[in-house]
PDB file of N, CA and C in Angstrom:
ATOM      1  N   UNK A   1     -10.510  89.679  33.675  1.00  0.00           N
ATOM      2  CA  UNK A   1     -11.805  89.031  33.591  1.00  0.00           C
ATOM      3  C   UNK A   1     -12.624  89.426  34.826  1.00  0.00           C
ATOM      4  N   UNK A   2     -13.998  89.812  34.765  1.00  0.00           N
ATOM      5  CA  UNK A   2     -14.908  90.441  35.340  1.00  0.00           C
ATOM      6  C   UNK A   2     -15.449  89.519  36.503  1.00  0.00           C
ATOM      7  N   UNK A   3     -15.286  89.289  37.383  1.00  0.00           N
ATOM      8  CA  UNK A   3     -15.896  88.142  37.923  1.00  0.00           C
ATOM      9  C   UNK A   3     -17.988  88.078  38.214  1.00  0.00           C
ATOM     10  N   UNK A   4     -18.361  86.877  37.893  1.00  0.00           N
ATOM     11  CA  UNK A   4     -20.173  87.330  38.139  1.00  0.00           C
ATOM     12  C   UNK A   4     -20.586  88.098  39.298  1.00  0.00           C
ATOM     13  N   UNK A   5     -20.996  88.740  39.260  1.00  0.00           N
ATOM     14  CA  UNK A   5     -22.025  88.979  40.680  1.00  0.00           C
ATOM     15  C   UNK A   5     -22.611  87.882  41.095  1.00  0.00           C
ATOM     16  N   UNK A   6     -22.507  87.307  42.794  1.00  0.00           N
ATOM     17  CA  UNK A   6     -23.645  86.884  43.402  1.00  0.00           C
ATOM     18  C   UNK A   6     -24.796  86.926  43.001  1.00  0.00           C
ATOM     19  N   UNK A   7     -25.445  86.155  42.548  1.00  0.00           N
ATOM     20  CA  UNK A   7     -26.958  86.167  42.880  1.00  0.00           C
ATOM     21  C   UNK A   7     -27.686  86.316  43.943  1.00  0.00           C
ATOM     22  N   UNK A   8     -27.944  86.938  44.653  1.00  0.00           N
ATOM     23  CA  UNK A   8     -28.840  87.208  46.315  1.00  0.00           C
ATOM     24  C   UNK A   8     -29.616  86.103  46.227  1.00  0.00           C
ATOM     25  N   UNK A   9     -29.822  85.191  47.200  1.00  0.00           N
ATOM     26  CA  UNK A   9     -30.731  84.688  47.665  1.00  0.00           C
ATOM     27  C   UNK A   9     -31.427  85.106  48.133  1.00  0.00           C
ATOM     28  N   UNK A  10     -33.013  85.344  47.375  1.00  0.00           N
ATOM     29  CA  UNK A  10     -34.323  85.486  48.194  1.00  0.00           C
ATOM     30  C   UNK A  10     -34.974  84.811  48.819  1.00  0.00           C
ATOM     31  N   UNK A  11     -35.331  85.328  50.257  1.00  0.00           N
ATOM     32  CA  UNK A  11     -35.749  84.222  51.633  1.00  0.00           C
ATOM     33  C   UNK A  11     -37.447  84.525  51.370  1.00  0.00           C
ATOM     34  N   UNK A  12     -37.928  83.659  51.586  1.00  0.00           N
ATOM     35  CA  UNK A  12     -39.278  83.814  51.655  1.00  0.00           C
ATOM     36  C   UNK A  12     -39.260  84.045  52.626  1.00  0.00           C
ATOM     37  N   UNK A  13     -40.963  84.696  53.156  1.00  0.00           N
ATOM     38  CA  UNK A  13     -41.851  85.013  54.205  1.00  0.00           C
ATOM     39  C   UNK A  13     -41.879  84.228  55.340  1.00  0.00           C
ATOM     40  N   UNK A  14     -41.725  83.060  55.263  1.00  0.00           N
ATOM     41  CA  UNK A  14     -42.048  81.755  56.517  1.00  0.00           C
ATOM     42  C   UNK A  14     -40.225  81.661  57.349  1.00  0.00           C
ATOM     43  N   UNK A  15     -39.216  82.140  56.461  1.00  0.00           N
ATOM     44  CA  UNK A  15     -37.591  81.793  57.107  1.00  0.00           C
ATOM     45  C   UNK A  15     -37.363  82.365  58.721  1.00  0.00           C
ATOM     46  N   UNK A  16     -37.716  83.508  58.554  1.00  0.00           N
ATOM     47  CA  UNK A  16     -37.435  84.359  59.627  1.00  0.00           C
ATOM     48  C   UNK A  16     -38.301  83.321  60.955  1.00  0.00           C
ATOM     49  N   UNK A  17     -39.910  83.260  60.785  1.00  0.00           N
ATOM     50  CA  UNK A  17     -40.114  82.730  61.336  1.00  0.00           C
ATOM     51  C   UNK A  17     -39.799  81.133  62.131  1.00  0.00           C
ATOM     52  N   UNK A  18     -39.003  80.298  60.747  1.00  0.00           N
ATOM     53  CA  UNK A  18     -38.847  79.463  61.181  1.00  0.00           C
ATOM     54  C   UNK A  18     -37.362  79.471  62.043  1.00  0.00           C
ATOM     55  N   UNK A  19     -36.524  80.268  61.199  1.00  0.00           N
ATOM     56  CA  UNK A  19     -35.449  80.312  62.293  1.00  0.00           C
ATOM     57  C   UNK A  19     -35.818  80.690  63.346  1.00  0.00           C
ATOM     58  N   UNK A  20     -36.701  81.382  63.906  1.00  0.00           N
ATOM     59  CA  UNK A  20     -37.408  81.894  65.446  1.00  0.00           C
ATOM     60  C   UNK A  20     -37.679  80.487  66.353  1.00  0.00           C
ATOM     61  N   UNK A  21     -38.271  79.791  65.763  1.00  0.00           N
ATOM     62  CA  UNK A  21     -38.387  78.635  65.911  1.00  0.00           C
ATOM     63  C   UNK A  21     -37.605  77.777  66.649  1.00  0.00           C
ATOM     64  N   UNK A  22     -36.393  77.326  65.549  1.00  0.00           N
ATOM     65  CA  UNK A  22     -35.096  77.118  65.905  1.00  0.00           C
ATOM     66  C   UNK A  22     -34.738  77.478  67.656  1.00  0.00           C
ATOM     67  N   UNK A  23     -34.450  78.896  67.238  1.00  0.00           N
ATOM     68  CA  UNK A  23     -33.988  79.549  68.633  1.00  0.00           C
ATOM     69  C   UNK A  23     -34.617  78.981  69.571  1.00  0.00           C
ATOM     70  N   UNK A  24     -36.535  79.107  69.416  1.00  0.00           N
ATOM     71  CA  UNK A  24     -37.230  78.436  70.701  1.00  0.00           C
ATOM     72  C   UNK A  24     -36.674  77.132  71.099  1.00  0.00           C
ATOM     73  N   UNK A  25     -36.737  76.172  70.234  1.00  0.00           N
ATOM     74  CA  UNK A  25     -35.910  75.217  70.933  1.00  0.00           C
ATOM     75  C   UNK A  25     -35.110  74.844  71.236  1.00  0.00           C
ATOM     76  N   UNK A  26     -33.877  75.735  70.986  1.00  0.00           N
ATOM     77  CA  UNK A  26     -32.770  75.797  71.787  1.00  0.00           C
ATOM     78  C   UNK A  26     -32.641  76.061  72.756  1.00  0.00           C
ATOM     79  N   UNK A  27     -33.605  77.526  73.365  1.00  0.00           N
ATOM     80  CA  UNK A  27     -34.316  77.520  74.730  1.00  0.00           C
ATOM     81  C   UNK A  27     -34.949  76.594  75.695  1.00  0.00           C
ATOM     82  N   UNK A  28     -35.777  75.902  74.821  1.00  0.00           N
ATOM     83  CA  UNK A  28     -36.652  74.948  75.355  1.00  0.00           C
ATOM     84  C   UNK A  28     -35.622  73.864  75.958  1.00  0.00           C
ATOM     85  N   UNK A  29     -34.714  73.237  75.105  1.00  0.00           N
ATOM     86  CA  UNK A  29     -33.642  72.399  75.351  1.00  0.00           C
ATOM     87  C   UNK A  29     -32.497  72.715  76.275  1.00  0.00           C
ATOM     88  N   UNK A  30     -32.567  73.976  76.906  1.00  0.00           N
ATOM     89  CA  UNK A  30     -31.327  74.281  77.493  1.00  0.00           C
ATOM     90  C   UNK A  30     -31.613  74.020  78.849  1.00  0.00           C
ATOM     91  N   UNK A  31     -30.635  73.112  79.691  1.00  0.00           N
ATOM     92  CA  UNK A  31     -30.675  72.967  80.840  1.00  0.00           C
ATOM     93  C   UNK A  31     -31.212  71.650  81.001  1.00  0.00           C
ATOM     94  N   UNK A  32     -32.046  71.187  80.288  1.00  0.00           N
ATOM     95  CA  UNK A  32     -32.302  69.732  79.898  1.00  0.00           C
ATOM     96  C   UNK A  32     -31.536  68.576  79.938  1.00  0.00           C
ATOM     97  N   UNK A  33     -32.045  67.563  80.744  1.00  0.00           N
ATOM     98  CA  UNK A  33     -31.119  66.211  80.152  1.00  0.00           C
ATOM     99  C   UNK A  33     -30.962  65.994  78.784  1.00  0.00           C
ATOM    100  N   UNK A  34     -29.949  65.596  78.524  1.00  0.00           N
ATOM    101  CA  UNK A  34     -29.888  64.843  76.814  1.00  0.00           C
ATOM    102  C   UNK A  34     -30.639  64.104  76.669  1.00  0.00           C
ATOM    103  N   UNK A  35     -31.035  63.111  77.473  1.00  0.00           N
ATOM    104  CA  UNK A  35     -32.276  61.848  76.830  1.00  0.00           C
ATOM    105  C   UNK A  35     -33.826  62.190  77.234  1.00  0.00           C
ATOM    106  N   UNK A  36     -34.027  63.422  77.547  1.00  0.00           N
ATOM    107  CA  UNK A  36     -35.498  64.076  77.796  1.00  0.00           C
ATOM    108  C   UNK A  36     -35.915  64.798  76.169  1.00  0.00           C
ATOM    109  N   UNK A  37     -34.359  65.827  75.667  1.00  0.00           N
ATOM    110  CA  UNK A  37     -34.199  65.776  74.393  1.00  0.00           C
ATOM    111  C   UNK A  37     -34.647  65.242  73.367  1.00  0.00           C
ATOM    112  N   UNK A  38     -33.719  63.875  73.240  1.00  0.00           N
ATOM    113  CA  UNK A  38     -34.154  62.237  72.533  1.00  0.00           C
ATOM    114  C   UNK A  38     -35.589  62.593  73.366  1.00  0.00           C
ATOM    115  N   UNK A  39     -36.199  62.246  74.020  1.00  0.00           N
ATOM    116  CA  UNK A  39     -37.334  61.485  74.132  1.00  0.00           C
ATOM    117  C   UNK A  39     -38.725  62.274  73.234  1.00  0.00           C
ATOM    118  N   UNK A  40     -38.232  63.693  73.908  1.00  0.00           N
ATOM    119  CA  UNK A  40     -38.767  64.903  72.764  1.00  0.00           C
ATOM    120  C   UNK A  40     -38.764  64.907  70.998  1.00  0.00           C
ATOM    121  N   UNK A  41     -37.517  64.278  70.582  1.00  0.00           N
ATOM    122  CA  UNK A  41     -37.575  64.312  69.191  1.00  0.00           C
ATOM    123  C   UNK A  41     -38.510  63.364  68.702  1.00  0.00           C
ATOM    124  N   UNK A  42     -37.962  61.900  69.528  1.00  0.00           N
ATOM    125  CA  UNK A  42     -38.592  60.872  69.433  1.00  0.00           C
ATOM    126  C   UNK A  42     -40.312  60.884  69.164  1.00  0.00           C
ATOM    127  N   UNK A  43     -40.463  61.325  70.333  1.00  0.00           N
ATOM    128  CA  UNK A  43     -42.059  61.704  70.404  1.00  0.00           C
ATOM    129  C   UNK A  43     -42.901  62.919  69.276  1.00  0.00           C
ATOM    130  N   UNK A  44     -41.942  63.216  68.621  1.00  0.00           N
ATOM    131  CA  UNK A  44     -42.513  64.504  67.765  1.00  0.00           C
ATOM    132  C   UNK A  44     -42.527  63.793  66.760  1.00  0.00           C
ATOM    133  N   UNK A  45     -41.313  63.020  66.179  1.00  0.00           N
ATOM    134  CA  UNK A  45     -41.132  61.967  64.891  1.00  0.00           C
ATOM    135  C   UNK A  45     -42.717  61.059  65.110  1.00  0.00           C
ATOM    136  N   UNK A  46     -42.426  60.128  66.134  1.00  0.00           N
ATOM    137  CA  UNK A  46     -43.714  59.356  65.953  1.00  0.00           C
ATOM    138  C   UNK A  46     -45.431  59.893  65.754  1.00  0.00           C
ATOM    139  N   UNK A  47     -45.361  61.088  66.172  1.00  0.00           N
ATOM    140  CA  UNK A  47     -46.540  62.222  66.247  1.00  0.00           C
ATOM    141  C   UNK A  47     -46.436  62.584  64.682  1.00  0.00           C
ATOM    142  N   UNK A  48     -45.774  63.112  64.558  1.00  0.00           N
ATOM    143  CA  UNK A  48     -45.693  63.249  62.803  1.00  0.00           C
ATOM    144  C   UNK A  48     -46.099  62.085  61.901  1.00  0.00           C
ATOM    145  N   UNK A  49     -45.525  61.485  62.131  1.00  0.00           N
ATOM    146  CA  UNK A  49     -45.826  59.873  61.309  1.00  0.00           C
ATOM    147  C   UNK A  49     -47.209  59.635  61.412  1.00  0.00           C
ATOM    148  N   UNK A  50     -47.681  59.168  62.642  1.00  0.00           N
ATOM    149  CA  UNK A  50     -49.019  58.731  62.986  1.00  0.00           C
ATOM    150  C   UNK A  50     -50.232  59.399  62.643  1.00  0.00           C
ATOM    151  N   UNK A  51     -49.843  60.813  62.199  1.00  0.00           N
ATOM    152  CA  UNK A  51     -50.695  62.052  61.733  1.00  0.00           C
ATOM    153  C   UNK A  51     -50.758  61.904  60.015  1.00  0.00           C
ATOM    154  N   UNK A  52     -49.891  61.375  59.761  1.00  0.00           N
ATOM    155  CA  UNK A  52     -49.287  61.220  58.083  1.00  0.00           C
ATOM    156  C   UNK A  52     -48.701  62.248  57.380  1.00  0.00           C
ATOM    157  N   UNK A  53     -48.232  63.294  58.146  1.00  0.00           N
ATOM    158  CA  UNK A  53     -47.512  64.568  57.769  1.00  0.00           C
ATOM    159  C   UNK A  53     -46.662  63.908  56.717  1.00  0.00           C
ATOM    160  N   UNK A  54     -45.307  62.697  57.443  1.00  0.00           N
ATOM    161  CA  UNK A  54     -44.530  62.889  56.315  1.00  0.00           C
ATOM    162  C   UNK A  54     -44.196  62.075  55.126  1.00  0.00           C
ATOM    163  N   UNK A  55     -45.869  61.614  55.436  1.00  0.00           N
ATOM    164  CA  UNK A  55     -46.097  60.868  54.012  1.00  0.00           C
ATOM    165  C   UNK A  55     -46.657  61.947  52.763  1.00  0.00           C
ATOM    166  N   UNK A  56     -47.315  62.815  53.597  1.00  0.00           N
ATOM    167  CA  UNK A  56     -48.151  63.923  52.563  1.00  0.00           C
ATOM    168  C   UNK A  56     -46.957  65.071  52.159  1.00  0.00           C
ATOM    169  N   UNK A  57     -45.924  65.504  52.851  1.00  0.00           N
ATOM    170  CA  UNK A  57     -44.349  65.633  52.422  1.00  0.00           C
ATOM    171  C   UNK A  57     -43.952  65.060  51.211  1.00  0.00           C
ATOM    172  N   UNK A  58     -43.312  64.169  51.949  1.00  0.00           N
ATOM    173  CA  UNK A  58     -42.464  62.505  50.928  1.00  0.00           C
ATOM    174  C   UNK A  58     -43.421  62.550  49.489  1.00  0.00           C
ATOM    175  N   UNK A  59     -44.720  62.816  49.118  1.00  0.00           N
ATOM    176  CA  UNK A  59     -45.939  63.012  48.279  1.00  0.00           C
ATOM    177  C   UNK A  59     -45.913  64.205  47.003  1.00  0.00           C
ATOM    178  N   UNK A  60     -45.379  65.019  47.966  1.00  0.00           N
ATOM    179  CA  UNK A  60     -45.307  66.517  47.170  1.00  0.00           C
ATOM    180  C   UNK A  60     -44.376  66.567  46.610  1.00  0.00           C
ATOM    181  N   UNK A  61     -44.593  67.539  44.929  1.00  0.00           N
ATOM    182  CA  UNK A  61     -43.479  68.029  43.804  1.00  0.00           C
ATOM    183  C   UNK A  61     -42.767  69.277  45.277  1.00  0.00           C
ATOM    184  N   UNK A  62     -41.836  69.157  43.855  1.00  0.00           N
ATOM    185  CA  UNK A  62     -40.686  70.158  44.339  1.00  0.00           C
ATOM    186  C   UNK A  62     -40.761  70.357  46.034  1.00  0.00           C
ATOM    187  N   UNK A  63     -39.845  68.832  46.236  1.00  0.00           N
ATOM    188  CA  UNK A  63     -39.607  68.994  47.353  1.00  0.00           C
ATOM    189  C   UNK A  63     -38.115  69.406  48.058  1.00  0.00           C
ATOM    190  N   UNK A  64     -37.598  70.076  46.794  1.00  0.00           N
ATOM    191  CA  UNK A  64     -36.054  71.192  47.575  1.00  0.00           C
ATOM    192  C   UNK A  64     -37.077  72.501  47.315  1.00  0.00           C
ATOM    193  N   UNK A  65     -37.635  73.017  46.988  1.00  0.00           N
ATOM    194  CA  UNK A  65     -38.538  74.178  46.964  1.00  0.00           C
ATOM    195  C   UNK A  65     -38.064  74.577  48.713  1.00  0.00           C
ATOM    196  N   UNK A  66     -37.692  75.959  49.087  1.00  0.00           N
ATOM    197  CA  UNK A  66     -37.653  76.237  50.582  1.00  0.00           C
ATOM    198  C   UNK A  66     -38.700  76.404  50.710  1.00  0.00           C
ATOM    199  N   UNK A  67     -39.875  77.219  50.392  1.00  0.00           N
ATOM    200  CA  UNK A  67     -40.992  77.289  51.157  1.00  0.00           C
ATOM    201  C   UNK A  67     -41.644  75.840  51.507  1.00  0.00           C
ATOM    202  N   UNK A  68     -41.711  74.927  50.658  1.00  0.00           N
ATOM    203  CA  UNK A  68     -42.046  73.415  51.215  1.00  0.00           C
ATOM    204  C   UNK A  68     -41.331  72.927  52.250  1.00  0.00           C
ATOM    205  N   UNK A  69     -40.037  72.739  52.601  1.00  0.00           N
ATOM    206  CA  UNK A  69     -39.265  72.477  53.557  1.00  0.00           C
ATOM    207  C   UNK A  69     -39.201  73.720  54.855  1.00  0.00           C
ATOM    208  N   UNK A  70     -39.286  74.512  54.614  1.00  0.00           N
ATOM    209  CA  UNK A  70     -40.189  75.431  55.510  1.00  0.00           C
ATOM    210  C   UNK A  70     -40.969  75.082  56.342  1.00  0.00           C
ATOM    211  N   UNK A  71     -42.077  74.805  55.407  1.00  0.00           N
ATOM    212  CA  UNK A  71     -43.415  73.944  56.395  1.00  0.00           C
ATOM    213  C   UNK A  71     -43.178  73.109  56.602  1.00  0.00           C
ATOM    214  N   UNK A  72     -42.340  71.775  56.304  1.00  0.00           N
ATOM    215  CA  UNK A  72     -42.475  70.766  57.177  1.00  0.00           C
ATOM    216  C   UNK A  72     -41.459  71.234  58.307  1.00  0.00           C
ATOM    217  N   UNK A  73     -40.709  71.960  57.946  1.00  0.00           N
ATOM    218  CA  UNK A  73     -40.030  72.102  59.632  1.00  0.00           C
ATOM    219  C   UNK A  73     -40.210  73.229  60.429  1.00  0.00           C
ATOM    220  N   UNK A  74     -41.443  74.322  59.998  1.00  0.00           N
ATOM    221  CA  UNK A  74     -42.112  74.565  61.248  1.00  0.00           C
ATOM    222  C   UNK A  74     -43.246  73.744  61.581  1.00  0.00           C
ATOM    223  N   UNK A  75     -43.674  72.781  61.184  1.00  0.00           N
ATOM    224  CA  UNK A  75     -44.903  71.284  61.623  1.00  0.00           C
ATOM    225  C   UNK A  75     -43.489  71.154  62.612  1.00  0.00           C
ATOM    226  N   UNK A  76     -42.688  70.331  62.500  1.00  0.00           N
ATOM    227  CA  UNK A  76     -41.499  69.393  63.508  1.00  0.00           C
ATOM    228  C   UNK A  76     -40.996  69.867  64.158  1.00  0.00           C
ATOM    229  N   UNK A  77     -41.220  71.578  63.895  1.00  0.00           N
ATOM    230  CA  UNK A  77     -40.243  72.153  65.242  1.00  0.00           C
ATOM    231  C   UNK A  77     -40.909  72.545  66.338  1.00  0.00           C
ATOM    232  N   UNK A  78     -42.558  72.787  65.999  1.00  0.00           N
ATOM    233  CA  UNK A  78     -43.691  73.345  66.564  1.00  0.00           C
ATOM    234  C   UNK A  78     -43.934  72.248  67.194  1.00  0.00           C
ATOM    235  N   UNK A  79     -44.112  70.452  66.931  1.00  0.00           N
ATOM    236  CA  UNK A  79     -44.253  69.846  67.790  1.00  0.00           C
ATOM    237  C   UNK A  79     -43.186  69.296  68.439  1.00  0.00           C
ATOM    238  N   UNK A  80     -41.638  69.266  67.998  1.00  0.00           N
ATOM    239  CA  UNK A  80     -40.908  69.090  69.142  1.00  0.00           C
ATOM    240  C   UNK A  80     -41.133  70.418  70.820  1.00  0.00           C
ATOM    241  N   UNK A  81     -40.917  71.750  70.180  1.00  0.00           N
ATOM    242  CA  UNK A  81     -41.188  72.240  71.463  1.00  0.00           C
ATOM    243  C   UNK A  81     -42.253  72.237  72.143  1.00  0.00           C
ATOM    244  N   UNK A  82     -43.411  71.782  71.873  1.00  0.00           N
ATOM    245  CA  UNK A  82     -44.398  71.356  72.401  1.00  0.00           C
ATOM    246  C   UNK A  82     -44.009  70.232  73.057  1.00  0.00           C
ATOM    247  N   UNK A  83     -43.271  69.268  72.572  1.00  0.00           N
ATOM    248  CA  UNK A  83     -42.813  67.954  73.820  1.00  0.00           C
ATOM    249  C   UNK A  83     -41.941  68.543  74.542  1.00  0.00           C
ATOM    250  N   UNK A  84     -40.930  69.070  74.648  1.00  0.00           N
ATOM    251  CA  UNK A  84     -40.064  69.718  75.091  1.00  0.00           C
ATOM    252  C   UNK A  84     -40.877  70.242  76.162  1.00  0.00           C
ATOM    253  N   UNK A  85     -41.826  71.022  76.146  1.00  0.00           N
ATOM    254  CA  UNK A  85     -42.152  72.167  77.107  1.00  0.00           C
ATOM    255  C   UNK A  85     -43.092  71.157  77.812  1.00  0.00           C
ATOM    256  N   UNK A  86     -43.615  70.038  77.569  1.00  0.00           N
ATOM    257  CA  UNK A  86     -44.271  69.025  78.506  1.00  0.00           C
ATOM    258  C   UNK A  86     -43.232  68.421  79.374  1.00  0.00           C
ATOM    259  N   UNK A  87     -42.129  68.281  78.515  1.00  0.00           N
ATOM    260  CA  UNK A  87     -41.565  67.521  79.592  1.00  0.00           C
ATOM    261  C   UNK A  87     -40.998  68.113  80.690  1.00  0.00           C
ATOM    262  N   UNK A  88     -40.564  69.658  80.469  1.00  0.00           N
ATOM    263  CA  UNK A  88     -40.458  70.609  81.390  1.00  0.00           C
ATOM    264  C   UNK A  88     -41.106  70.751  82.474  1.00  0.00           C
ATOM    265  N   UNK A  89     -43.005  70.680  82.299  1.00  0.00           N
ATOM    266  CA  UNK A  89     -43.936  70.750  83.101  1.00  0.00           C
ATOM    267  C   UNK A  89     -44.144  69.460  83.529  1.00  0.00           C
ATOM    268  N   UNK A  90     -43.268  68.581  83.421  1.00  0.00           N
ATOM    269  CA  UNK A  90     -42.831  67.043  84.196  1.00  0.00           C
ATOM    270  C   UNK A  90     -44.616  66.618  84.037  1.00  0.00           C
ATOM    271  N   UNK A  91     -45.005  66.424  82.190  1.00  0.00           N
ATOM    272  CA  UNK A  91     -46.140  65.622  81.594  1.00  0.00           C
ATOM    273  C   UNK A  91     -45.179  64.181  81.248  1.00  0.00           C
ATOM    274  N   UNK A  92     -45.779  63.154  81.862  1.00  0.00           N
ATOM    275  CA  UNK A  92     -44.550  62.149  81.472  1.00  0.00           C
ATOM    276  C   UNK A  92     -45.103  61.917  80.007  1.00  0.00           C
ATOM    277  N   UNK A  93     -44.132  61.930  78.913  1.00  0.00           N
ATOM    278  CA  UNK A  93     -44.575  61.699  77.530  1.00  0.00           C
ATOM    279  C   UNK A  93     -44.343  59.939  77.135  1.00  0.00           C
ATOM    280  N   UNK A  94     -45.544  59.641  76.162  1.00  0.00           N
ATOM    281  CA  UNK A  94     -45.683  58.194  76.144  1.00  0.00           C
ATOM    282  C   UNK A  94     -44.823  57.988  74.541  1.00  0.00           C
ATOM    283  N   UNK A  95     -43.808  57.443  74.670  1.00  0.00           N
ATOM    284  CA  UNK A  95     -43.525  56.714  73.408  1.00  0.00           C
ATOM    285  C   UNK A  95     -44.168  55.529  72.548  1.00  0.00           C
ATOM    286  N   UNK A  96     -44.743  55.606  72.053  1.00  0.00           N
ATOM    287  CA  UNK A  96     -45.765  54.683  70.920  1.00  0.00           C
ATOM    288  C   UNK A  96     -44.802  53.703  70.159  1.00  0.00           C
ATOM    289  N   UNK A  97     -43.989  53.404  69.984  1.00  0.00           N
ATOM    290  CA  UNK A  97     -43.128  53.004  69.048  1.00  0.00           C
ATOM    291  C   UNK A  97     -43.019  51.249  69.787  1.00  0.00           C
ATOM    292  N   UNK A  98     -43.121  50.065  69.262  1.00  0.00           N
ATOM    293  CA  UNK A  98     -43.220  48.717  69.699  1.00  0.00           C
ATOM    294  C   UNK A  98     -41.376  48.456  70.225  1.00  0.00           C
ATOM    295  N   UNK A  99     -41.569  48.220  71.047  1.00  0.00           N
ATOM    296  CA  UNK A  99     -39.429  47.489  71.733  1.00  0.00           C
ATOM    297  C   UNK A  99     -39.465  46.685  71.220  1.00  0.00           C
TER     298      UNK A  99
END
């Protein structure tokens, strides 16, 4: 018995980039405290929210589609290293979120 061929997975246009991404903030994160990290995710989550990104997400068909999940996680990865790289340049970042 013949076994199937693989089907190849075709990567869209946006993967490469977003794994680039990725990498940046692994950079960005290296050498870092762990809770400057947290404070970075933290601050990107509440930035997202407050913007309504991931309500207009949570909103949209075909949301296992990769190119949709794509974009929302170059939006979340683009503004975590953006906190990341503030907190580097010792910007003290404000958490919004009520204790």
């Amino acid at each position: 018995m013949a076994k199937k061929a693989k089907k190849k997975m075709q990567r869209d246009a946006v993967s490469p980039f977003r794994d680039k991404l990725w990498n940046l903030f692994k950079e960005q994160a290296s050498g870092m405290d762990g809770a400057d990290v947290v404070l970075a995710l933290k601050q990107a989550g509440e930035e997202i929210w407050a913007v309504g990104i991931d309500d207009t997400y949570s909103s949209m068909k075909h949301q296992d589609d990769e190119p949709l999940g794509n974009a929302f996680d170059i939006t979340w990865l683009t503004v975590v290293c953006i906190k990341l790289k503030e907190i580097k340049a010792g910007k003290k970042i404000r958490v919004r979120t009520k204790r």
